[in-house]
């Protein structure tokens, strides 16, 4: 596969997240002490300062919390994608995640729109997550 966009750095802390994506699972850190869920991955719970956590599979369902449509001002790797929509999605489980919205014309995006995660294999080793409209109303 030929992927010409930036590749995220995979660290020991984030490796379970990326492994989950390769397995078509969205995994989020959950504090073992206070049960708070968090994204992006962190060593320390922002709610109770615990160092104890587990990786928990989540549904990948959520709502658009905020969005912006990108019309320009991007690097060469993204020019062919213009216009594209970047969303902040509030997962049903609570955490918010930023990604691109696919399979949706920019003019159709709305705050509160139901979305679900989709997975995109960009190299043999790397799978990224995106969101797309979810018409199920779940």
Coordinates of C-alpha atoms in Angstrom, one line a residue:
X1 CA 0.0 0.0 0.0
X2 CA 1.2 3.5 -0.8
X3 CA 0.2 5.9 2.0
X4 CA 1.6 9.4 1.7
X5 CA 0.1 11.1 4.8
X6 CA 1.8 11.4 8.2
X7 CA 2.1 8.2 10.2
X8 CA 1.4 8.3 13.9
X9 CA 4.1 7.4 16.4
X10 CA 3.2 4.1 18.1
X11 CA 4.6 4.0 21.6
X12 CA 4.4 1.4 24.4
X13 CA 1.6 3.4 26.0
X14 CA -0.5 3.6 22.8
X15 CA 0.3 0.2 21.3
X16 CA -2.8 -1.5 22.7
X17 CA -5.0 1.2 21.0
X18 CA -3.3 0.6 17.6
X19 CA -3.5 -3.2 18.0
X20 CA -7.2 -2.8 18.6
X21 CA -7.7 -0.8 15.4
X22 CA -5.9 -3.5 13.4
X23 CA -8.4 -6.0 15.0
X24 CA -11.3 -3.8 14.1
X25 CA -11.9 -2.8 17.7
X26 CA -12.0 0.7 19.2
X27 CA -10.2 0.4 22.6
X28 CA -10.1 3.2 25.2
X29 CA -8.3 3.4 28.5
X30 CA -10.4 3.0 31.6
X31 CA -9.1 3.7 35.1
X32 CA -9.1 0.6 37.3
X33 CA -9.7 2.7 40.4
X34 CA -12.4 5.3 39.5
X35 CA -13.7 3.7 36.2
X36 CA -13.2 7.0 34.3
X37 CA -12.6 6.5 30.5
X38 CA -10.1 8.6 28.7
X39 CA -8.7 9.4 25.3
X40 CA -5.9 10.2 24.4
X41 CA -4.0 7.5 26.3
X42 CA -2.2 8.8 29.4
X43 CA -0.1 7.1 32.1
X44 CA -2.1 8.9 34.9
X45 CA -5.8 9.2 35.3
X46 CA -6.8 12.8 35.0
X47 CA -9.7 12.3 37.4
X48 CA -8.1 10.5 40.4
X49 CA -4.4 10.4 39.5
X50 CA -4.3 6.6 39.5
X51 CA -1.6 4.8 37.5
X52 CA -3.8 1.7 37.2
X53 CA -5.8 1.2 34.0
X54 CA -7.1 -1.3 31.5
X55 CA -7.9 -1.1 27.8
X56 CA -11.7 -1.5 27.2
X57 CA -13.4 -2.2 24.0
X58 CA -16.1 0.4 23.3
X59 CA -19.0 0.5 20.8
X60 CA -17.6 3.1 18.5
X61 CA -21.0 4.8 18.5
X62 CA -21.4 8.5 19.3
X63 CA -22.5 11.9 18.3
X64 CA -20.8 14.8 16.6
X65 CA -19.9 17.2 19.4
X66 CA -18.2 19.7 17.1
X67 CA -16.8 19.9 13.5
X68 CA -15.1 22.0 11.0
X69 CA -14.9 21.7 7.2
X70 CA -11.4 22.2 5.8
X71 CA -11.3 24.1 2.5
X72 CA -7.6 24.8 2.3
X73 CA -4.4 25.6 4.1
X74 CA -3.3 22.0 4.4
X75 CA -0.1 20.3 3.5
X76 CA 0.5 18.5 0.1
X77 CA -0.6 15.1 1.5
X78 CA -4.1 16.4 2.2
X79 CA -4.8 18.7 -0.8
X80 CA -6.6 16.0 -2.8
X81 CA -9.0 15.5 0.1
X82 CA -10.3 19.1 0.2
X83 CA -12.9 19.7 1.3
X84 CA -13.0 17.4 4.2
X85 CA -14.6 17.4 7.6
X86 CA -12.8 17.0 10.9
X87 CA -15.1 16.0 13.8
X88 CA -14.9 15.7 17.5
X89 CA -17.1 12.8 18.4
X90 CA -18.5 12.2 21.9
X91 CA -18.6 8.4 22.2
X92 CA -21.6 6.9 23.9
X93 CA -19.2 5.8 26.7
X94 CA -18.1 9.4 27.3
X95 CA -14.7 10.2 25.9
X96 CA -14.3 12.5 22.9
X97 CA -12.2 11.6 19.9
X98 CA -11.1 13.7 16.9
X99 CA -11.0 12.2 13.4
X100 CA -12.3 12.7 9.9
X101 CA -15.9 12.1 8.9
X102 CA -16.3 10.0 5.8
X103 CA -19.2 9.0 3.5
X104 CA -20.9 12.3 4.2
X105 CA -21.1 15.5 2.2
X106 CA -19.7 18.4 4.2
X107 CA -23.0 20.3 4.0
X108 CA -24.9 17.4 5.6
X109 CA -22.9 17.4 8.9
X110 CA -24.7 18.6 12.0
X111 CA -23.9 18.8 15.7
X112 CA -25.6 15.9 17.4
X113 CA -25.5 13.7 14.3
X114 CA -25.1 10.0 15.1
X115 CA -21.9 8.4 13.9
X116 CA -20.1 5.1 14.1
X117 CA -16.5 4.2 13.8
X118 CA -15.0 2.7 10.6
X119 CA -11.6 1.4 10.1
X120 CA -9.2 2.2 7.2
X121 CA -6.1 0.0 6.5
X122 CA -3.5 2.5 5.3
X123 CA -0.5 0.2 5.4
X124 CA 0.0 -3.5 6.2
X125 CA 0.9 -2.5 9.8
X126 CA -1.4 0.5 10.3
X127 CA -5.1 0.9 10.6
X128 CA -6.7 4.3 11.3
X129 CA -10.2 5.1 12.6
X130 CA -12.7 7.4 11.0
X131 CA -16.3 8.1 11.7
X132 CA -19.3 8.0 9.3
X133 CA -23.0 8.7 9.7
X134 CA -25.0 6.1 11.5
X135 CA -28.6 6.0 10.3
X136 CA -29.6 3.4 12.9
X137 CA -30.5 6.0 15.5
X138 CA -28.8 3.9 18.2

